[in-house]
Short mmCIF file of C-alpha atoms and ligand atoms in Angstrom, two decimals:
data_model
loop_
_atom_site.label_atom_id
_atom_site.label_comp_id
_atom_site.label_asym_id
_atom_site.label_seq_id
_atom_site.Cartn_x
_atom_site.Cartn_y
_atom_site.Cartn_z
CA MET A 4 72.13 34.86 53.54
CA LEU A 5 71.22 37.98 51.61
CA ARG A 6 73.79 37.11 49.02
CA LEU A 7 72.49 33.55 48.62
CA ARG A 8 69.01 34.88 48.11
CA TRP A 9 70.18 37.15 45.33
CA VAL A 10 71.90 34.28 43.62
CA PHE A 11 68.64 32.34 43.76
CA VAL A 12 66.70 35.29 42.34
CA LEU A 13 69.21 35.70 39.53
CA VAL A 14 69.28 32.05 38.61
CA THR A 15 65.50 31.67 38.57
CA CYS A 16 64.60 35.00 36.97
CA VAL A 17 67.22 35.55 34.38
CA PRO A 18 65.93 32.99 31.89
CA LEU A 19 62.41 34.46 32.18
CA ALA A 20 63.62 38.03 31.85
CA ALA A 21 65.78 37.15 28.88
CA THR A 22 63.02 35.38 26.98
CA ALA A 23 59.77 37.17 27.64
CA GLN A 24 57.88 39.15 30.27
CA PRO A 25 55.16 36.96 31.79
CA ASP A 26 54.20 39.86 34.01
CA ALA A 27 53.54 42.04 31.01
CA LEU A 28 50.43 40.41 29.64
CA LEU A 29 47.90 43.07 28.59
CA PRO A 30 45.06 42.58 29.30
CA VAL A 31 46.04 40.79 32.47
CA PRO A 32 44.47 37.28 32.51
CA LEU A 33 42.11 35.87 35.02
CA SER A 34 44.90 33.77 36.52
CA ALA A 35 48.51 33.00 35.58
CA THR A 36 51.17 30.96 37.34
CA TRP A 37 54.78 30.72 36.24
CA ALA A 38 57.27 27.93 36.87
CA ASP A 39 60.50 28.85 38.58
CA SER A 40 62.47 27.71 35.55
CA GLY A 41 62.03 25.96 32.30
CA THR A 42 61.12 27.14 28.82
CA PHE A 43 59.55 25.73 25.66
CA LEU A 44 61.86 26.39 22.71
CA VAL A 45 60.12 27.16 19.40
CA THR A 46 62.15 26.30 16.32
CA PRO A 47 61.26 26.28 12.62
CA ASP A 48 60.66 22.54 13.05
CA THR A 49 58.13 22.92 15.90
CA PRO A 50 54.81 21.49 14.64
CA LEU A 51 51.50 23.28 15.35
CA LEU A 52 48.95 20.57 15.78
CA VAL A 53 45.18 21.02 15.50
CA PRO A 54 42.19 18.63 16.09
CA ASP A 55 41.33 16.54 13.06
CA GLY A 56 38.80 17.97 10.67
CA ASN A 57 38.80 21.46 12.17
CA PRO A 58 39.53 24.08 9.49
CA GLU A 59 39.06 26.97 11.95
CA ALA A 60 41.75 25.66 14.26
CA LEU A 61 44.03 25.10 11.26
CA ARG A 62 43.51 28.69 10.18
CA ILE A 63 44.15 30.12 13.66
CA ALA A 64 47.26 27.95 14.08
CA GLY A 65 48.32 29.17 10.62
CA LEU A 66 48.22 32.79 11.80
CA LEU A 67 50.41 31.94 14.76
CA ALA A 68 52.84 30.01 12.48
CA ILE A 69 53.25 33.22 10.33
CA LEU A 70 54.28 35.09 13.46
CA LEU A 71 56.67 32.39 14.62
CA GLY A 72 58.68 32.38 11.36
CA PHE A 73 60.27 35.36 9.68
CA SER A 74 60.24 33.71 6.23
CA GLU A 75 58.47 30.76 4.64
CA ALA A 76 61.51 28.62 5.31
CA THR A 77 61.57 29.39 8.99
CA GLN A 78 57.81 29.22 9.48
CA PRO A 79 56.64 26.20 11.53
CA ARG A 80 53.92 24.06 9.91
CA ALA A 81 50.32 23.82 11.12
CA MET A 82 48.66 20.43 10.53
CA GLU A 83 46.24 17.97 11.88
CA ALA A 84 47.45 16.05 14.94
CA ARG A 85 46.59 12.70 13.38
CA THR A 86 48.65 13.35 10.24
CA TYR A 87 51.62 14.41 12.34
CA ALA A 88 51.39 11.41 14.66
CA ARG A 89 51.36 8.97 11.69
CA THR A 90 54.39 10.52 9.96
CA THR A 91 56.65 11.02 12.95
CA TRP A 92 55.88 8.03 15.24
CA PRO A 93 57.71 7.06 17.45
CA ASN A 94 59.76 10.27 17.67
CA PRO A 95 57.46 13.33 17.69
CA LEU A 96 59.06 16.72 18.37
CA PRO A 97 57.88 18.99 21.19
CA ALA A 98 54.70 20.57 19.67
CA ILE A 99 52.29 23.46 20.04
CA VAL A 100 48.95 21.70 20.36
CA TYR A 101 45.43 23.17 19.96
CA VAL A 102 42.81 21.20 21.98
CA ASP A 103 39.06 21.53 21.69
CA THR A 104 37.95 20.97 25.21
CA ALA A 105 38.11 23.47 28.09
CA PRO A 106 36.03 23.97 31.24
CA ASP A 107 32.52 25.21 30.32
CA SER A 108 32.96 28.05 32.78
CA LEU A 109 35.45 29.64 30.36
CA GLY A 110 32.78 30.14 27.74
CA ALA A 111 33.48 30.71 24.06
CA GLU A 112 36.22 33.23 24.49
CA GLY A 113 38.11 31.74 27.39
CA TYR A 114 41.04 29.35 27.19
CA VAL A 115 43.72 27.46 29.14
CA LEU A 116 47.31 27.97 27.90
CA THR A 117 49.82 25.50 29.33
CA ILE A 118 53.51 25.86 28.60
CA ASP A 119 55.78 22.96 29.57
CA PRO A 120 59.26 22.39 28.24
CA GLY A 121 57.93 19.50 26.17
CA ARG A 122 54.68 20.96 24.88
CA ILE A 123 52.50 24.04 24.63
CA THR A 124 48.72 23.36 24.83
CA LEU A 125 46.02 25.88 23.83
CA ALA A 126 42.69 24.55 25.05
CA ALA A 127 39.39 26.23 24.26
CA ASN A 128 35.71 25.59 23.67
CA ALA A 129 35.46 27.66 20.45
CA PRO A 130 37.68 29.36 17.85
CA ALA A 131 37.65 32.65 19.70
CA GLY A 132 39.25 31.01 22.71
CA TRP A 133 42.05 29.55 20.55
CA PHE A 134 42.57 32.94 18.98
CA TYR A 135 42.97 34.61 22.38
CA ALA A 136 45.20 31.85 23.67
CA SER A 137 47.39 32.46 20.58
CA GLN A 138 47.47 36.26 21.39
CA THR A 139 48.59 35.45 24.98
CA LEU A 140 51.31 33.15 23.63
CA ARG A 141 52.30 35.94 21.22
CA GLN A 142 52.76 38.34 24.17
CA LEU A 143 55.02 35.73 25.80
CA LEU A 144 57.35 35.72 22.78
CA PRO A 145 60.18 38.15 22.42
CA PRO A 146 58.96 41.42 20.74
CA ALA A 147 61.47 40.78 17.93
CA VAL A 148 58.94 38.38 16.34
CA GLU A 149 56.86 41.42 15.42
CA TYR A 150 59.51 42.91 13.17
CA ASP A 151 59.20 42.20 9.52
CA ALA A 152 62.81 40.93 9.59
CA ALA A 153 64.93 38.01 10.71
CA PHE A 154 65.10 37.27 14.42
CA PRO A 155 67.16 34.74 16.42
CA VAL A 156 65.70 31.27 16.90
CA PRO A 157 64.86 29.27 18.93
CA LEU A 158 62.23 31.43 20.57
CA ALA A 159 61.94 30.71 24.28
CA VAL A 160 58.55 30.70 26.03
CA PRO A 161 58.55 30.63 29.84
CA ALA A 162 56.88 27.59 31.45
CA GLY A 163 53.60 28.33 33.19
CA ARG A 164 49.79 28.18 32.92
CA VAL A 165 47.24 30.79 32.05
CA VAL A 166 43.51 30.31 32.72
CA ASP A 167 41.59 33.14 31.22
CA ARG A 168 38.20 34.51 30.17
CA PRO A 169 36.92 38.03 29.60
CA ARG A 170 35.01 40.09 32.13
CA PHE A 171 32.79 41.78 29.53
CA GLU A 172 31.58 40.46 26.22
CA TRP A 173 31.70 43.85 24.50
CA ARG A 174 35.27 45.19 24.20
CA GLY A 175 35.06 47.82 21.47
CA VAL A 176 36.52 50.63 19.51
CA MET A 177 34.67 53.10 17.33
CA LEU A 178 36.36 54.61 14.31
CA ASP A 179 34.82 57.72 12.72
CA VAL A 180 35.59 57.25 9.02
CA ALA A 181 33.09 60.04 8.18
CA ARG A 182 34.78 63.27 9.40
CA HIS A 183 38.07 62.10 7.88
CA PHE A 184 38.05 59.00 5.69
CA PHE A 185 40.24 56.07 6.65
CA GLY A 186 40.57 53.41 4.01
CA PRO A 187 40.68 49.58 4.22
CA GLY A 188 44.41 49.55 4.94
CA ASP A 189 43.95 51.81 7.98
CA VAL A 190 40.98 49.75 9.17
CA ARG A 191 42.98 46.52 8.87
CA ARG A 192 45.75 48.10 10.93
CA VAL A 193 43.20 49.00 13.65
CA LEU A 194 41.88 45.43 13.54
CA ASP A 195 45.36 44.00 13.88
CA LEU A 196 46.18 46.16 16.91
CA MET A 197 42.80 45.38 18.50
CA ALA A 198 43.41 41.69 18.17
CA LEU A 199 46.77 41.90 20.01
CA HIS A 200 44.84 43.16 23.10
CA LYS A 201 41.79 40.99 22.73
CA LEU A 202 39.31 43.73 21.70
CA ASN A 203 36.39 42.27 19.77
CA ARG A 204 34.03 44.93 18.39
CA LEU A 205 34.90 47.50 15.74
CA HIS A 206 32.10 50.05 15.34
CA LEU A 207 32.42 51.93 12.08
CA HIS A 208 30.82 55.36 12.06
CA LEU A 209 30.01 55.23 8.33
CA SER A 210 28.10 58.50 7.86
CA ASP A 211 27.93 62.02 9.22
CA ASP A 212 27.49 65.55 8.09
CA GLN A 213 30.84 65.68 6.40
CA GLY A 214 30.82 62.35 4.54
CA TRP A 215 28.95 59.24 3.45
CA ARG A 216 31.37 56.32 3.35
CA ILE A 217 29.58 53.20 2.10
CA ALA A 218 28.22 52.36 -1.34
CA ILE A 219 24.42 51.61 -1.36
CA PRO A 220 22.97 50.08 -4.54
CA GLY A 221 20.33 52.35 -6.12
CA TRP A 222 21.69 55.42 -4.30
CA PRO A 223 24.88 56.25 -6.19
CA ARG A 224 24.96 59.94 -5.26
CA LEU A 225 25.48 59.07 -1.57
CA THR A 226 29.10 58.17 -2.40
CA ASP A 227 29.57 60.20 -5.60
CA VAL A 228 28.53 63.42 -3.90
CA GLY A 229 28.29 62.62 -0.20
CA GLY A 230 31.56 60.69 -0.13
CA SER A 231 33.54 63.32 -2.07
CA THR A 232 34.89 65.42 0.77
CA GLU A 233 35.68 65.48 4.49
CA VAL A 234 36.49 67.91 7.31
CA GLY A 235 38.72 70.61 5.92
CA GLY A 236 37.72 69.99 2.28
CA GLY A 237 40.01 66.95 1.55
CA PRO A 238 39.07 64.28 -0.96
CA GLY A 239 37.09 61.99 1.34
CA GLY A 240 36.46 58.49 -0.02
CA PHE A 241 34.21 55.55 0.63
CA PHE A 242 34.09 51.76 0.89
CA SER A 243 32.64 49.68 -1.94
CA LEU A 244 30.45 46.85 -0.70
CA GLU A 245 33.33 44.48 -1.70
CA ASP A 246 35.74 46.55 0.47
CA TYR A 247 33.29 46.38 3.38
CA ALA A 248 32.69 42.63 2.99
CA ALA A 249 36.50 42.08 2.92
CA LEU A 250 36.85 44.07 6.14
CA VAL A 251 34.09 42.10 7.80
CA GLN A 252 35.97 38.91 6.84
CA TYR A 253 39.34 40.18 7.95
CA ALA A 254 37.76 41.20 11.31
CA ALA A 255 36.09 37.82 11.74
CA GLU A 256 39.44 36.06 11.22
CA ARG A 257 40.59 38.00 14.28
CA SER A 258 37.50 37.28 16.37
CA ILE A 259 36.20 40.83 15.80
CA THR A 260 32.61 41.80 14.90
CA ILE A 261 32.11 44.83 12.71
CA VAL A 262 29.24 47.03 13.93
CA PRO A 263 27.99 49.36 11.19
CA GLU A 264 26.61 52.76 12.15
CA ILE A 265 24.48 54.99 9.93
CA ASP A 266 23.83 58.07 12.00
CA LEU A 267 20.17 59.05 11.81
CA PRO A 268 18.07 61.26 11.71
CA GLY A 269 20.71 63.94 12.44
CA HIS A 270 24.32 64.07 11.40
CA THR A 271 23.02 63.56 7.82
CA ASN A 272 24.15 66.55 5.79
CA ALA A 273 26.21 64.42 3.41
CA ALA A 274 23.07 62.36 2.55
CA LEU A 275 20.88 65.52 2.35
CA ALA A 276 23.38 67.11 -0.06
CA SER A 277 23.26 63.97 -2.21
CA TYR A 278 19.45 63.62 -2.44
CA ALA A 279 17.09 66.58 -2.42
CA GLU A 280 14.14 64.31 -1.63
CA LEU A 281 15.43 63.63 1.84
CA ASN A 282 14.96 67.33 2.71
CA CYS A 283 11.55 68.69 3.79
CA ASP A 284 11.95 71.69 1.46
CA GLY A 285 13.13 69.42 -1.38
CA VAL A 286 16.29 71.40 -1.76
CA ALA A 287 19.72 69.78 -1.32
CA PRO A 288 22.07 71.83 0.91
CA PRO A 289 25.76 72.24 -0.02
CA LEU A 290 28.32 69.77 1.23
CA TYR A 291 29.71 70.60 4.66
CA THR A 292 33.36 70.41 5.70
CA GLY A 293 33.22 72.18 9.10
CA THR A 294 32.99 70.60 12.54
CA SER A 295 29.67 71.89 14.01
CA VAL A 296 27.11 69.28 15.19
CA GLY A 297 23.33 69.18 15.51
CA PHE A 298 22.18 71.24 12.52
CA SER A 299 21.00 68.51 10.13
CA THR A 300 18.11 66.07 9.94
CA VAL A 301 16.42 63.93 7.33
CA CYS A 302 12.78 64.87 6.73
CA VAL A 303 10.87 62.57 9.14
CA GLU A 304 7.54 63.33 7.45
CA ARG A 305 8.47 62.18 3.95
CA GLU A 306 8.08 58.53 2.82
CA ALA A 307 11.24 58.95 0.69
CA THR A 308 13.19 59.07 3.93
CA TYR A 309 11.92 55.62 4.98
CA ARG A 310 12.61 54.13 1.58
CA PHE A 311 16.16 55.41 1.98
CA VAL A 312 16.48 54.00 5.54
CA GLU A 313 15.06 50.66 4.31
CA ASP A 314 17.57 50.40 1.44
CA VAL A 315 20.50 51.36 3.62
CA VAL A 316 19.65 49.02 6.46
CA ARG A 317 18.83 46.10 4.16
CA THR A 318 22.09 46.52 2.24
CA LEU A 319 24.28 46.65 5.36
CA ALA A 320 22.31 43.98 7.19
CA GLU A 321 22.91 41.64 4.23
CA THR A 322 26.60 42.35 4.22
CA THR A 323 27.14 42.23 7.97
CA PRO A 324 26.98 38.80 9.71
CA GLY A 325 27.18 40.40 13.17
CA ASP A 326 24.02 40.78 15.23
CA PHE A 327 24.06 44.65 15.43
CA PHE A 328 23.04 47.73 13.59
CA HIS A 329 23.80 51.19 15.05
CA ILE A 330 21.27 53.87 14.11
CA GLY A 331 23.06 56.79 15.78
CA GLY A 332 20.32 59.00 17.16
CA ASP A 333 22.59 61.60 18.71
CA GLU A 334 22.46 65.42 18.82
CA VAL A 335 19.33 66.15 16.83
CA ARG A 336 18.48 69.79 17.50
CA GLU A 337 16.07 70.38 14.59
CA LEU A 338 13.31 67.98 15.63
CA SER A 339 10.58 68.05 18.32
CA PRO A 340 10.64 65.13 20.78
CA GLU A 341 7.55 63.81 19.04
CA GLN A 342 9.16 63.89 15.59
CA TYR A 343 12.25 62.24 16.96
CA ALA A 344 10.14 59.50 18.60
CA THR A 345 8.16 58.93 15.44
CA PHE A 346 11.28 58.54 13.35
CA MET A 347 12.95 56.24 15.88
CA ALA A 348 9.96 53.96 16.12
CA ARG A 349 10.03 53.41 12.30
CA ALA A 350 13.84 53.12 12.08
CA GLN A 351 13.92 50.56 14.88
CA ALA A 352 11.21 48.47 13.22
CA ILE A 353 13.23 48.44 9.93
CA VAL A 354 16.38 47.30 11.73
CA ALA A 355 14.49 44.58 13.59
CA ARG A 356 12.82 43.40 10.38
CA HIS A 357 16.28 42.85 8.96
CA GLY A 358 17.23 40.73 11.90
CA LYS A 359 19.60 43.01 13.72
CA ARG A 360 19.69 44.37 17.29
CA VAL A 361 19.34 48.12 17.47
CA ILE A 362 22.13 50.18 19.02
CA GLY A 363 21.88 53.95 19.47
CA TRP A 364 23.67 56.73 21.31
CA ASP A 365 22.14 57.50 24.70
CA GLU A 366 19.61 59.95 23.27
CA ILE A 367 17.58 56.95 22.14
CA ALA A 368 16.75 56.14 25.79
CA GLU A 369 14.23 59.04 25.42
CA VAL A 370 12.04 56.89 23.19
CA ASP A 371 10.40 53.43 23.61
CA LEU A 372 12.92 50.83 22.56
CA ILE A 373 12.17 47.45 21.17
CA PRO A 374 13.38 44.58 23.36
CA ARG A 375 17.12 43.81 23.47
CA SER A 376 18.17 47.19 22.12
CA ILE A 377 21.43 48.61 23.32
CA VAL A 378 22.05 52.13 24.57
CA GLN A 379 25.56 53.42 24.01
CA VAL A 380 26.14 55.73 26.98
CA TRP A 381 28.34 58.71 26.19
CA ARG A 382 26.98 61.26 28.72
CA PRO A 383 26.65 59.21 31.93
CA ALA A 384 26.63 62.24 34.16
CA VAL A 385 23.53 63.95 32.70
CA ALA A 386 20.85 63.30 35.41
CA GLU A 387 17.93 63.19 32.99
CA THR A 388 19.74 60.77 30.76
CA GLN A 389 20.60 58.54 33.74
CA ALA A 390 16.93 58.24 34.63
CA GLN A 391 15.98 57.44 31.06
CA ILE A 392 18.68 54.80 30.83
CA ARG A 393 17.54 53.14 34.07
CA ASP A 394 13.99 53.02 32.69
CA ALA A 395 15.18 51.61 29.40
CA VAL A 396 17.19 48.89 31.22
CA GLU A 397 14.18 48.05 33.33
CA ALA A 398 12.26 47.59 30.10
CA GLY A 399 14.91 45.15 28.78
CA ALA A 400 17.65 47.26 27.14
CA THR A 401 21.32 46.77 27.85
CA VAL A 402 24.20 49.34 27.77
CA ILE A 403 27.61 49.87 26.29
CA LEU A 404 29.71 52.24 28.30
CA SER A 405 31.53 55.00 26.36
CA PRO A 406 31.86 57.86 28.88
CA ALA A 407 33.21 60.84 26.95
CA ASP A 408 35.10 62.29 29.93
CA ARG A 409 37.04 59.05 30.35
CA ILE A 410 37.53 57.09 27.14
CA TYR A 411 36.82 59.35 24.17
CA LEU A 412 40.07 58.84 22.24
CA ASP A 413 39.66 62.17 20.37
CA ILE A 414 39.88 64.16 23.62
CA LYS A 415 43.35 65.54 24.31
CA TYR A 416 45.65 63.75 26.81
CA ASP A 417 46.67 67.00 28.39
CA ALA A 418 46.71 70.68 27.55
CA SER A 419 49.82 70.27 25.40
CA THR A 420 48.35 67.55 23.08
CA VAL A 421 48.31 69.06 19.63
CA LEU A 422 45.56 66.92 18.19
CA GLY A 423 42.07 66.39 19.65
CA LEU A 424 39.25 68.22 21.24
CA THR A 425 38.65 69.47 24.82
CA TRP A 426 34.82 69.70 25.11
CA ALA A 427 34.82 66.73 27.55
CA GLY A 428 37.85 67.97 29.42
CA LEU A 429 41.12 66.08 29.16
CA ASN A 430 41.48 62.27 29.14
CA SER A 431 44.90 61.24 30.50
CA VAL A 432 46.22 57.71 30.26
CA ARG A 433 45.15 57.24 33.87
CA ASP A 434 41.64 58.63 33.33
CA ALA A 435 41.02 56.15 30.50
CA TYR A 436 41.92 53.20 32.73
CA ASP A 437 41.24 54.22 36.34
CA TRP A 438 37.41 54.05 36.68
CA ASP A 439 34.86 51.50 37.72
CA PRO A 440 32.49 50.43 34.94
CA THR A 441 30.03 49.02 37.45
CA ALA A 442 29.71 52.34 39.32
CA LEU A 443 29.15 54.56 36.27
CA LEU A 444 25.37 54.23 36.15
CA PRO A 445 23.79 53.97 39.60
CA GLY A 446 20.84 51.51 39.54
CA VAL A 447 21.93 49.73 36.38
CA PRO A 448 22.84 46.15 37.24
CA ILE A 449 26.12 44.58 36.10
CA ALA A 450 24.09 42.08 34.03
CA ALA A 451 22.80 44.91 31.87
CA ILE A 452 26.35 46.05 30.99
CA GLU A 453 27.41 44.58 27.64
CA GLY A 454 30.82 46.14 28.08
CA ILE A 455 33.01 49.12 27.11
CA GLU A 456 33.70 50.87 23.87
CA ALA A 457 36.13 53.73 23.15
CA PRO A 458 35.11 56.06 20.29
CA LEU A 459 37.73 57.79 18.13
CA TRP A 460 36.00 60.72 16.46
CA SER A 461 38.05 62.18 13.61
CA GLU A 462 37.37 65.90 13.33
CA THR A 463 41.05 66.51 14.11
CA ILE A 464 42.41 63.09 13.22
CA ALA A 465 43.43 62.81 9.56
CA THR A 466 46.22 60.23 9.27
CA ARG A 467 47.09 56.76 10.49
CA ALA A 468 49.83 58.24 12.62
CA ASP A 469 47.32 60.65 14.22
CA LEU A 470 44.92 57.75 14.88
CA GLU A 471 47.53 55.60 16.54
CA PHE A 472 48.81 58.53 18.64
CA MET A 473 45.33 59.19 20.08
CA ALA A 474 44.42 55.53 20.52
CA PHE A 475 47.63 54.26 22.05
CA PRO A 476 48.21 53.86 24.88
CA ARG A 477 44.67 54.69 26.06
CA LEU A 478 43.07 51.82 24.07
CA ALA A 479 45.21 49.30 26.02
CA GLY A 480 43.55 50.67 29.19
CA ILE A 481 40.11 50.00 27.69
CA ALA A 482 41.20 46.50 26.75
CA ASP A 483 42.39 45.77 30.26
CA LEU A 484 39.33 47.27 31.84
CA ALA A 485 36.99 45.32 29.60
CA TRP A 486 38.81 41.88 29.69
CA SER A 487 40.57 41.61 33.05
CA PRO A 488 38.98 40.61 36.37
CA ALA A 489 37.83 43.45 38.62
CA GLU A 490 40.16 42.24 41.38
CA ALA A 491 43.12 42.91 39.13
CA HIS A 492 42.23 46.50 38.55
CA ASP A 493 45.18 48.54 39.92
CA TRP A 494 46.68 51.68 38.32
CA ASP A 495 50.18 51.03 39.60
CA ALA A 496 50.37 47.50 38.41
CA TYR A 497 48.74 48.52 35.15
CA ARG A 498 51.24 51.29 34.59
CA GLN A 499 54.14 48.84 34.81
CA ARG A 500 52.46 46.37 32.38
CA LEU A 501 51.69 49.23 30.01
CA GLY A 502 55.28 50.34 30.05
CA ALA A 503 56.32 46.87 29.16
CA GLN A 504 54.32 47.07 25.81
CA ALA A 505 56.75 49.63 24.40
CA PRO A 506 59.22 47.22 22.70
CA ARG A 507 56.36 45.27 21.03
CA TRP A 508 54.53 48.40 19.93
CA THR A 509 57.82 49.82 18.66
CA ALA A 510 58.49 46.61 16.70
CA LEU A 511 55.02 46.94 15.23
CA GLY A 512 55.68 50.56 14.31
CA VAL A 513 52.85 51.94 16.49
CA ASN A 514 53.01 55.70 16.90
CA PHE A 515 52.06 55.71 20.56
CA TYR A 516 52.09 58.61 22.98
CA ARG A 517 54.96 58.27 25.47
CA SER A 518 52.96 59.57 28.43
CA PRO A 519 55.27 60.72 31.28
CA ASP A 520 52.93 58.83 33.71
CA VAL A 521 54.12 55.48 32.33
CA PRO A 522 57.52 53.78 33.05
CA TRP A 523 58.20 52.88 29.37
CA VAL A 524 60.63 49.97 28.88
CA SER A 525 63.26 50.94 26.39
CA THR A 526 63.53 48.98 23.22
CA PRO A 527 66.71 46.94 22.82
CA SER A 528 68.84 47.99 19.89
CA ARG A 529 68.41 45.70 16.83
CA ASP A 530 72.15 45.71 15.90
C1 LIG B 621 30.02 64.25 20.15
S1 LIG B 621 29.44 61.48 20.97
C2 LIG B 621 29.50 63.52 19.11
C3 LIG B 621 30.24 63.44 17.79
C4 LIG B 621 31.52 64.25 17.85
C5 LIG B 621 32.19 64.03 19.20
C6 LIG B 621 33.51 64.71 19.35
C7 LIG B 621 28.33 61.66 20.02
C8 LIG B 621 27.30 60.70 20.04
N1 LIG B 621 28.36 62.72 19.23
O1 LIG B 621 29.40 63.84 16.78
O2 LIG B 621 32.32 63.87 16.88
O3 LIG B 621 31.35 64.57 20.21
O4 LIG B 621 34.19 64.35 20.54
#
């Protein structure tokens, strides 16, 4: 009896295990059911079909086609369903089909992915849903597809059905390009890795004491002077507006919204060093390449300051299609509460006038916020802050959760981590995943939680390899926490799924931290 059962298990499971790991989806979907047997076989001839007259679907299918082929010759073709039907009738091949109807309850980001031996269907209400269905399909393909090299075809996808939608709308990462500059190539890499795990907000911290990283017409010294260095005295750098617009576009193609931050009124030494008129004493301080915080502020009494804020906000609002503008607001030690409130009232009004929703670090809960502002909570345990946040929420604000002692990606994993800081303690892989977002702020209803965002501050992070090491695997935990249903939250199950990402991340060349708490699946040899 026992032996028979094993034969059954072997027969039914081996094809699945050999083709893909349906249990390894990360984030874990709302629901997934797998057939006992059967696969869809993707070959270079498999057509990808999209609804007629839908360029967005064609573009998203085109991205999947690039993944499915290792060269132009082996890349399946994406085309309109009608064209395909006309040219192949009556003998169509098994196809991958994008469909533009799905249950309303799945919203704009949800999807139904159905894999039968004769057809794969990706059904969604909006392009974001197609994109996420494609990412789920991607995770069901052998990791070899991620190598920039030939791989065996056909590719087998296990038969089954996934019905999915995110738990939270805000699933974010923040990259500090101010303390150390990361250029467009690094940012595209972050966007690519975010997309794989269905993260959808990239907050760029574009200015701080050590660097100003975005060109603003009429204010050339911001980048010529303020962009010329970084922590430790390296060469710094900055984005032209064309670079920035191209990143916004690249992000949008991956269903990611760029959220620009100009940190005000503090964390402004790079701007103060660039323009003397932003200083109350009219004297520009020297550039700063250390790592202290809290010592700088623009002069809140001078009109020049508000002309500067106006030009910066207008420029970025015009170049950013997303709804949000982050005005920082953190760690200002040089202003009285009244001065801080006066500045914030004017800065908020400027942002609102340019059509964006205000976001600020949790210090902004100290002041009156205009409706629909968002408080990014980084110090949830501070009692006074908690009370201010509750009041702000009661007055109509919402929150993004970024608890420093859980998900700051610049905090060391453990005492032996070479990179990173320790001011918030240590953030292990388990710490980053194993907490309840709805219990973080007592008295704040779930409806007021936009979602979760993990900041990666870069005082100690200087290279792409450093960045990946601190972000992975913790960022996967943030993705799972922000997307997956609360009922699926379980550290032991998560640990297994996380371990199963190793071959794909290895194929992608991700420099991830092999935490001893995770059962990493070894990568098969490529010979
Ligand atoms: C606190 S979090 C800061 C940043 C630092 C970070 C280092 C926040 C709003 N401010 O200026 O880079 O700690 O972990």
